[in-house]
PDB file of C-alpha atoms in Angstrom:
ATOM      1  CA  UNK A   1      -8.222  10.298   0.350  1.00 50.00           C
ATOM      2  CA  UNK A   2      -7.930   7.694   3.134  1.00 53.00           C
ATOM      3  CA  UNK A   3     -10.961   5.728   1.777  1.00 56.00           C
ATOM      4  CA  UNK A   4      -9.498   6.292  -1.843  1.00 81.00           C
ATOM      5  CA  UNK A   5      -6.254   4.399  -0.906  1.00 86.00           C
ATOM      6  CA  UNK A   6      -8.048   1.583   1.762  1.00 90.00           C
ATOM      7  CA  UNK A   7     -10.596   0.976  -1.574  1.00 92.00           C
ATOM      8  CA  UNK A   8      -7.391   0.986  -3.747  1.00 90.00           C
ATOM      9  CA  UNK A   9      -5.542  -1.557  -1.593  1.00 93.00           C
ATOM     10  CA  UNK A  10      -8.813  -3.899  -1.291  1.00 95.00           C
ATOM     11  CA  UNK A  11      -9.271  -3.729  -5.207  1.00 94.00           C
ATOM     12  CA  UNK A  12      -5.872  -5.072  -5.046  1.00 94.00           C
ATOM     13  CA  UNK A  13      -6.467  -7.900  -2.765  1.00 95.00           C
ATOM     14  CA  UNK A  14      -9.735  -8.401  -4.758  1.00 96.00           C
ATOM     15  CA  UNK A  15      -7.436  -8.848  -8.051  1.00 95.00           C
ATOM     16  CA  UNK A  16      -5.343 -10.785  -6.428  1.00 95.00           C
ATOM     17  CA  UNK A  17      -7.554 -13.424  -5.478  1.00 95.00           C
ATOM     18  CA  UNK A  18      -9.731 -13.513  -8.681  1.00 95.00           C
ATOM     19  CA  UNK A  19      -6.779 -13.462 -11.470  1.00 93.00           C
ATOM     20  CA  UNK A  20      -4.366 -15.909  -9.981  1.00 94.00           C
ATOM     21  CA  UNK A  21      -5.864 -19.187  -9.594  1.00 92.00           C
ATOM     22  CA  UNK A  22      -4.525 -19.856  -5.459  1.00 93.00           C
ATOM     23  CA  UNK A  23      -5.374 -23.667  -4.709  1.00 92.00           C
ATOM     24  CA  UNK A  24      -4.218 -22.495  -0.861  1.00 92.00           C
ATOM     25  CA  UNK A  25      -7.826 -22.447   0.856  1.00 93.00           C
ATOM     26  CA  UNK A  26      -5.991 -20.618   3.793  1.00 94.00           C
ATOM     27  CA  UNK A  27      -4.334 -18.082   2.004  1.00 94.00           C
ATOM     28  CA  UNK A  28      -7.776 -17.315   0.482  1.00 95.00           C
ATOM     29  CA  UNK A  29      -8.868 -17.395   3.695  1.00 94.00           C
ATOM     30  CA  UNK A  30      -7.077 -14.893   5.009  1.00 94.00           C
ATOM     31  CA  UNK A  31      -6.881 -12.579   2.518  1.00 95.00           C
ATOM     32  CA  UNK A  32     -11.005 -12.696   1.667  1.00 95.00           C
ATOM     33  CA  UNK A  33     -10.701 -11.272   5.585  1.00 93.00           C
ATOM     34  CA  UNK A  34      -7.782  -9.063   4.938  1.00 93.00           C
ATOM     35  CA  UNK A  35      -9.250  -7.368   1.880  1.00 94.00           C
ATOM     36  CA  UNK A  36     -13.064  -6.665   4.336  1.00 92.00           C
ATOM     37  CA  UNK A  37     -11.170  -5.759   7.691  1.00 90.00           C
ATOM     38  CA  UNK A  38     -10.426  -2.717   9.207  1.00 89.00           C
ATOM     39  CA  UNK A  39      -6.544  -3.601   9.576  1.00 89.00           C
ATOM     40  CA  UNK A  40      -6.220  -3.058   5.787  1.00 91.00           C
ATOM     41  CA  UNK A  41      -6.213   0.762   7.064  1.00 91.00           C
ATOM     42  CA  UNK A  42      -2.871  -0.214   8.070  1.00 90.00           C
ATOM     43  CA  UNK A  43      -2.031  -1.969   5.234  1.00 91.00           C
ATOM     44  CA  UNK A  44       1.255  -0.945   3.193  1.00 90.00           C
ATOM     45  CA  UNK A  45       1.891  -2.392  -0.266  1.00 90.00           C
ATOM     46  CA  UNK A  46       5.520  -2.618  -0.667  1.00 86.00           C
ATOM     47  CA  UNK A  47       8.144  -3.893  -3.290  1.00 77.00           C
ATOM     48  CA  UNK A  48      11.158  -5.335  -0.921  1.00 73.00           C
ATOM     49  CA  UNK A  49      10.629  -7.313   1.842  1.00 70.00           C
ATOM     50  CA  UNK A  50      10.436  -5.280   4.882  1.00 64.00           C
ATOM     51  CA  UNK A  51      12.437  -5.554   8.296  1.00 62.00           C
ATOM     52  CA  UNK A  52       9.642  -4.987   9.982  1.00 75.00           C
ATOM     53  CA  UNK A  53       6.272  -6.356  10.332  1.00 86.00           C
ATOM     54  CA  UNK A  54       4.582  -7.464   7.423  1.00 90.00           C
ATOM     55  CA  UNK A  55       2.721 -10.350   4.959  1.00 92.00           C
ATOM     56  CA  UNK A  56       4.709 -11.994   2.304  1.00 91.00           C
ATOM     57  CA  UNK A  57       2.672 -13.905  -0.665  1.00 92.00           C
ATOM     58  CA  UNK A  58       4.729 -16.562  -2.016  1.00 90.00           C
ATOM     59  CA  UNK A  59       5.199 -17.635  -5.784  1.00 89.00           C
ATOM     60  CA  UNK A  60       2.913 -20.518  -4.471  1.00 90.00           C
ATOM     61  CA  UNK A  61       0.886 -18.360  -2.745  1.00 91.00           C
ATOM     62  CA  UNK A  62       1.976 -19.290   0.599  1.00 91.00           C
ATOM     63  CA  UNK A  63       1.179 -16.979   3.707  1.00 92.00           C
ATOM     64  CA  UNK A  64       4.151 -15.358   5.496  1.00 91.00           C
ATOM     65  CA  UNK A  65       3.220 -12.931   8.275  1.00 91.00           C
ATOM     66  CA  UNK A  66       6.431 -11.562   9.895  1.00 90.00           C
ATOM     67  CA  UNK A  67       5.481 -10.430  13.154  1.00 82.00           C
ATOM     68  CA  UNK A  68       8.845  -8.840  15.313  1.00 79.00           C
ATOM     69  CA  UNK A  69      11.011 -11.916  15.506  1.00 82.00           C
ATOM     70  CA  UNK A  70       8.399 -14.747  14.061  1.00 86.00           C
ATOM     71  CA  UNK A  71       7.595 -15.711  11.106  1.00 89.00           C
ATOM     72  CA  UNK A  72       3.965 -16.993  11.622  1.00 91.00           C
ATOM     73  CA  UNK A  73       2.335 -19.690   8.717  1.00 91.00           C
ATOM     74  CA  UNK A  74      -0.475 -20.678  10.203  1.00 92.00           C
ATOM     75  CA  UNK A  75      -3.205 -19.186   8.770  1.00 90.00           C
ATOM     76  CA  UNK A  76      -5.528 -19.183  12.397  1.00 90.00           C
ATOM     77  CA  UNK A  77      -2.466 -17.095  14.262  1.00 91.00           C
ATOM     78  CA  UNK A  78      -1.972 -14.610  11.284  1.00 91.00           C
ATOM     79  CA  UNK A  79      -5.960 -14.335  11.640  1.00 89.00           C
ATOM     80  CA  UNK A  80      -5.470 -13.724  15.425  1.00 90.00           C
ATOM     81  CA  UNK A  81      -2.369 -11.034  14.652  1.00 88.00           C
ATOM     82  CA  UNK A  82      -4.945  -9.412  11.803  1.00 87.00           C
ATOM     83  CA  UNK A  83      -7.697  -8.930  14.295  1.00 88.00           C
ATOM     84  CA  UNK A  84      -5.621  -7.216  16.599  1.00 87.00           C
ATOM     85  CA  UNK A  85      -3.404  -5.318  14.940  1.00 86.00           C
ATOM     86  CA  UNK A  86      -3.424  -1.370  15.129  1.00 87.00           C
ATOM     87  CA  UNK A  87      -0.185   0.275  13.476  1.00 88.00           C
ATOM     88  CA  UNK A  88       1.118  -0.334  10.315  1.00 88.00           C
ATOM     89  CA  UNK A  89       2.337  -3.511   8.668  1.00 90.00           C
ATOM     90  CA  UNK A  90       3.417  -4.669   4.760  1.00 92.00           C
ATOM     91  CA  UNK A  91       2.186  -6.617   2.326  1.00 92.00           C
ATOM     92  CA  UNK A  92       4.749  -7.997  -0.219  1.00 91.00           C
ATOM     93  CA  UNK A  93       4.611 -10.256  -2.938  1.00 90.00           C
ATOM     94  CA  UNK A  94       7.735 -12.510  -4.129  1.00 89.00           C
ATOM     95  CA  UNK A  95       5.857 -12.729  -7.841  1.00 86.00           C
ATOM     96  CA  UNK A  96       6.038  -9.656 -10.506  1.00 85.00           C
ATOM     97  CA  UNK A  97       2.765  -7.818 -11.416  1.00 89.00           C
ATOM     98  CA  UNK A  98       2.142  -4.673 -13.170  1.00 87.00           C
ATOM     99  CA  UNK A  99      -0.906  -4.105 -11.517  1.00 88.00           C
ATOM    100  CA  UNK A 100       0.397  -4.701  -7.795  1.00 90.00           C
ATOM    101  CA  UNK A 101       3.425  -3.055  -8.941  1.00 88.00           C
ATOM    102  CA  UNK A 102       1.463  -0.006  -9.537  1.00 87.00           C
ATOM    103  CA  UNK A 103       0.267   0.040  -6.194  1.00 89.00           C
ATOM    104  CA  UNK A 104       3.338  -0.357  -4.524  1.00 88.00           C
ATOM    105  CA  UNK A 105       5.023   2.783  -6.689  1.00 88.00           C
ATOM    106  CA  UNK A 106       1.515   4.703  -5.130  1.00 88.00           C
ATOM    107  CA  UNK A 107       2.651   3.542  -1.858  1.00 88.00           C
ATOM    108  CA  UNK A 108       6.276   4.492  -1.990  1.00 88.00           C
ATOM    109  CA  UNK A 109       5.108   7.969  -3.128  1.00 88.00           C
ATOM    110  CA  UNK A 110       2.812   8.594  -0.579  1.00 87.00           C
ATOM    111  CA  UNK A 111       5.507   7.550   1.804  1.00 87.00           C
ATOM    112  CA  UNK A 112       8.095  10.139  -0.128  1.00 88.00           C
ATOM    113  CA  UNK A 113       5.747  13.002   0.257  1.00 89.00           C
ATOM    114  CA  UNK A 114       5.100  12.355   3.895  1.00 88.00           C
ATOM    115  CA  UNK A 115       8.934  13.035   4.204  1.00 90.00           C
ATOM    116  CA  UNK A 116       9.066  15.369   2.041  1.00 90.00           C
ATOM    117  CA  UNK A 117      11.073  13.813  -0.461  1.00 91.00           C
ATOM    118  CA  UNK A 118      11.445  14.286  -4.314  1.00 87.00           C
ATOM    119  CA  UNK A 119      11.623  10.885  -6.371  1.00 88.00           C
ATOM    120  CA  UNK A 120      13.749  10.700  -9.487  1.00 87.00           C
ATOM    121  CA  UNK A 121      10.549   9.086 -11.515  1.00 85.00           C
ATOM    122  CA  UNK A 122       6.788   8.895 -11.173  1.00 84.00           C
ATOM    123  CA  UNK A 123       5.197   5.493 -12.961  1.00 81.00           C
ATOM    124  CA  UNK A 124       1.751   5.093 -12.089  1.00 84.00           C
ATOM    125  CA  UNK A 125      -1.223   3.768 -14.091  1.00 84.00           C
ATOM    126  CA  UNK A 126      -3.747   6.659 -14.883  1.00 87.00           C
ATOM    127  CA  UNK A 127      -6.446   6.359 -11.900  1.00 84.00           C
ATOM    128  CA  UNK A 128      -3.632   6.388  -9.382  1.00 85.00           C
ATOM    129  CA  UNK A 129      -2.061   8.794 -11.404  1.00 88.00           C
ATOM    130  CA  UNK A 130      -5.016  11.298 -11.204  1.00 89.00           C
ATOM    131  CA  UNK A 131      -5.884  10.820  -7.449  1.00 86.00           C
ATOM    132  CA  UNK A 132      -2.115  11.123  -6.603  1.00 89.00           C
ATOM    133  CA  UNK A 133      -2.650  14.411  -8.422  1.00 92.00           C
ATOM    134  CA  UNK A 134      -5.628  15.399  -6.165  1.00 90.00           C
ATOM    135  CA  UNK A 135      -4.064  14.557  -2.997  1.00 89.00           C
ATOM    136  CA  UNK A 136      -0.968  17.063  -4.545  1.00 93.00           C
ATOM    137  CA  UNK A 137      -3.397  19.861  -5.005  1.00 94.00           C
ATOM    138  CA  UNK A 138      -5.679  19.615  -2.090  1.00 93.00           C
ATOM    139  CA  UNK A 139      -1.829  19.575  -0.063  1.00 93.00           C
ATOM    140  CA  UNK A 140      -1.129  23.142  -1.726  1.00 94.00           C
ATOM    141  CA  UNK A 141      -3.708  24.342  -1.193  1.00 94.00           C
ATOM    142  CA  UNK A 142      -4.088  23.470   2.859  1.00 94.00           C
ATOM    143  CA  UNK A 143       0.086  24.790   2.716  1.00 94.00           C
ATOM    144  CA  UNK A 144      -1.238  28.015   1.166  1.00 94.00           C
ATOM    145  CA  UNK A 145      -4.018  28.139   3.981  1.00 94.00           C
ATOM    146  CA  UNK A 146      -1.209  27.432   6.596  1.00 93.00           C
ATOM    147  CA  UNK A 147       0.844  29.950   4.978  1.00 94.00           C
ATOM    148  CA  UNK A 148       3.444  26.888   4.864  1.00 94.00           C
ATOM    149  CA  UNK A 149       6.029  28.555   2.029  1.00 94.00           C
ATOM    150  CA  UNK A 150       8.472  25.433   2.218  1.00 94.00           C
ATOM    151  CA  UNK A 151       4.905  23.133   1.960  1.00 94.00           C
ATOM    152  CA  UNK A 152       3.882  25.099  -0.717  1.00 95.00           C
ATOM    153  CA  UNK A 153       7.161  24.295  -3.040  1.00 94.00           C
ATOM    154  CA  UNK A 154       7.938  20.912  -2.373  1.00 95.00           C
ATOM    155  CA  UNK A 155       4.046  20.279  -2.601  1.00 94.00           C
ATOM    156  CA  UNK A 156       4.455  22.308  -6.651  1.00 95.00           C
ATOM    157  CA  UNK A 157       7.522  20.866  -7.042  1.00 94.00           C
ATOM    158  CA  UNK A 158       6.104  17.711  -6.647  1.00 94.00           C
ATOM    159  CA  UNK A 159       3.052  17.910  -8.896  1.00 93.00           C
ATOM    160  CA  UNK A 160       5.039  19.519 -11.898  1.00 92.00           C
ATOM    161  CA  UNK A 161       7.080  16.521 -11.527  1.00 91.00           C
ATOM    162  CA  UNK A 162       3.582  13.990 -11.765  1.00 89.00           C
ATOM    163  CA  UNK A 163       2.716  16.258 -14.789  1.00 88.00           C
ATOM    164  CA  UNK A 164       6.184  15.589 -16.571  1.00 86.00           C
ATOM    165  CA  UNK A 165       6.163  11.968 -16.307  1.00 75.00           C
TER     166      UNK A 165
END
């Protein structure tokens, strides 16, 4: 699953840089090394600009790593912050896209279910729709092992809802 989702977020990256025509040779820069690094592990795709630390892509596809109180531009000290970092971090972009939108929703429901929360609505696009649905299973199953009743329903609960929608 963990592979799934790091080869998920660097297809994104990968889309990213070869449908949008970026003139920025540091923003390619950095995300070329973003999208082959081990820090996209930590990697978050997210659809609001986050409090904490994280990249923001610009409509001009401008580099913004926030980074505790900075806001780093420079495309050598986001490399340095990249190489180093170990916990998560966000990637946002300030243009619309249904394809990065798609992986943001994945994300945000990953996120839900490790809290345990119900969303209102599931939109995904089919593939992330399907190994969404795997994860689901393969977590009701391991609550069934654990003999983890409350688990067990939010887990069904949860993947009736992904069948509904």
């Amino acid at each position: 699953m963990v592979t799934d989702l790091i080869e998920q977020r660097r297809g994104i990256l990968k889309y990213i840089l070869y449908h949008y025509d970026i003139d920025n040779k540091e923003t390619v820069w950095i995300l070329n090394y973003l999208k082959d690094h081990s820090a996209l592990q930590y990697c978050r795709f997210t659809s609001a600009v986050t409090t904490t630390k994280g990249i923001t892509l610009t409509d001009n596809f401008k580099l913004l790593f926030k980074y505790d109180d900075l806001i780093l531009t420079e495309a050598d000290v986001i490399f340095n912050v990249l190489n180093e970092i170990d916990e998560p971090f966000y990637f946002y972009t300030t243009f619309n896209d249904a394809r990065i939108q798609s992986m943001r929703e994945y994300e945000w429901l990953l996120n839900q279910m490790d809290r345990r929360a119900l969303p209102d609505e599931i939109v995904l696009e089919p593939q992330l729709k399907s190994q969404l649905q795997s994860v689901i299973e393969t977590r009701i199953d391991l609550s069934l092992m654990m003999n983890e009743r409350q688990d067990f329903i939010y887990y069904t609960t949860l993947l009736n809802k992904l069948e509904e929608d």
